[in-house]
C-alpha cells in the first residue's frame, strides 16, 4: 500500500520498477516533460498535458490533439492514450487513460478534465480521476481523486513568461484500503520562452513540488529543463530532477528530442540514473496528431 501511495505522489515523472511490492501507478506520460527533468507545471505540449498541468491546454496552438505513449524500464511497461478539444468560447475538454503492467500486478487510471481561459493570460483547470489497482496477491483497489490547476502566460514581445501551479490527489481509496487518503502534492513552476528569431527559440522551465500527506512520504522535489527548437520542426531537450530522498523521490538526468511535421509529432526521452535507482533505463515515446 505504501508503494502505491508513493507512486501517486510522484507527479514529476516517476517511473517505478517491479521491485515494488504492490500496485503501481504512473502519473506522468509526457515525453517532453520527462526529457526536461520532469518539469510538469509549465510545459505546453501534446494532449498528454492532462497528466501534467491541464490548465495549459487553453494556451495550446492546435484546437484538437490526440496522442499515445509508451514507457519502458527494466521490468515494467506503461501505455497511455489522451486527447483534448478546444471550444471557441475559451474552454477545453480533455480525457486520458493509462495502464501499467509489471510482474505480479497492473494499474489503470481514467481521467476527465476541463480547462477554461478566464482572461487573456490566465487559465484554470479541474480533473477527475478513477484509479484501479491489482497487486501481486490479486487484491483489487479502487479510488477517486481530483486535481486543481492554474496557469498564466504573459507575452513579452514574441517571447513569453509562463507561471503554473497544481494541487493533486484530492481524494480517497475505497473497497479495501486501510488508509483511505491519497497523498496530496502541490507543485509550482516558472518558465521563459525566448523567441530568438523565426528559426530559433529556447524554453527554460523549472518547478518544485512538496508532498503533504501521508507522513512517511512528506518531501520535496525539484526539476529544471531546457528545450531548443529549430524552425518549429526539431526540438532538443535536457534536464535534471532532484529528489529529497533518493529511495523515495529519485534523482536523475534526462535527455530527449522531438520532431513535428505538419499534423504529426513524435517525442522521445531517456533518463540517466544509477543502477540502484527506480528510474534506471527508463525511456518514453510519444506519438500524436494535431488538427
Phi, psi and omega in degrees: 000319182295323179296322179293318177298319177302313186294326176295333180283337187272071181278358179274019174107028185278134175240113180267145177274178183285008174292341178298148184260013175210187184300156182239148174226143176244123182253006175229115180232047182229114186295327180296314179296319179298320182290340181256041175074022180076020179288124185238342189279339188225024180254106175275119184211232186280186179298344178291002175304336178301334179274354182243273178231093187299335181296338181291342179301331180296341180257002180291148182284322183274134180288340180215134177220150172220140184209156174227155181218156174229133177235133180229153173218196181299331189212020179209161179224142180228133176241148175215156175216133182208161180202158171216160176219128179267135173269155178293339181283355178106356178262168178210139174255149183221152176214147180208146177226139178222146179219132177238134177238136176212168184296111177105354181186177176202160180223154180212140172229149172228131187229143173233137182220158175221133176231155182210134174277115183260357172204172184299329185244004187231141180217149176232160180211156175222140182227136172251144186224134171254135185238132174228129184225140175231125183262186185292345177267009182063027174275133184249136180228148178231155180203161176232141180212161177223145176239146173243139182217157178208150179208159180219132177239112185255111180294138175229077190071231174281340180273180182201149173257131181247135176230131182218152177207153178205152177237117189252152167068048171275091185183194184206159171274159170218176180060055166121347181286134177292317177256110187283350188274144171264151179292129181264128183229137177247134181230138176221145183207166177231147176215151177228119179261109183258112177266109182282311174200192183295340184257336189229138175209158179230146174233122175251127183222150176202145174211163178225149182219156179219132178265124184269334192207141359277173187305317183298342186244015174296132181171172185237161176221159179217132177230140175224146181202163178221147177226133173251132181238134179244120175057027184052028184239313185237136178234139174239136188224155175201160180185179179218139179238128179248131175247139184298321176234114188297331180287341181246310178244094190288157175253146181195158168263157182219148175221159179185174180209160178218154177223122180239120181223118183054241182269355188258143176217143175222135180227143180222151178215155178217137182255137180252108183218164180293160182297332181277352183280147175293348180263005184296131179061030177273135179215161183215144176229125176249137173229130184214167176234135176251137178232000000 
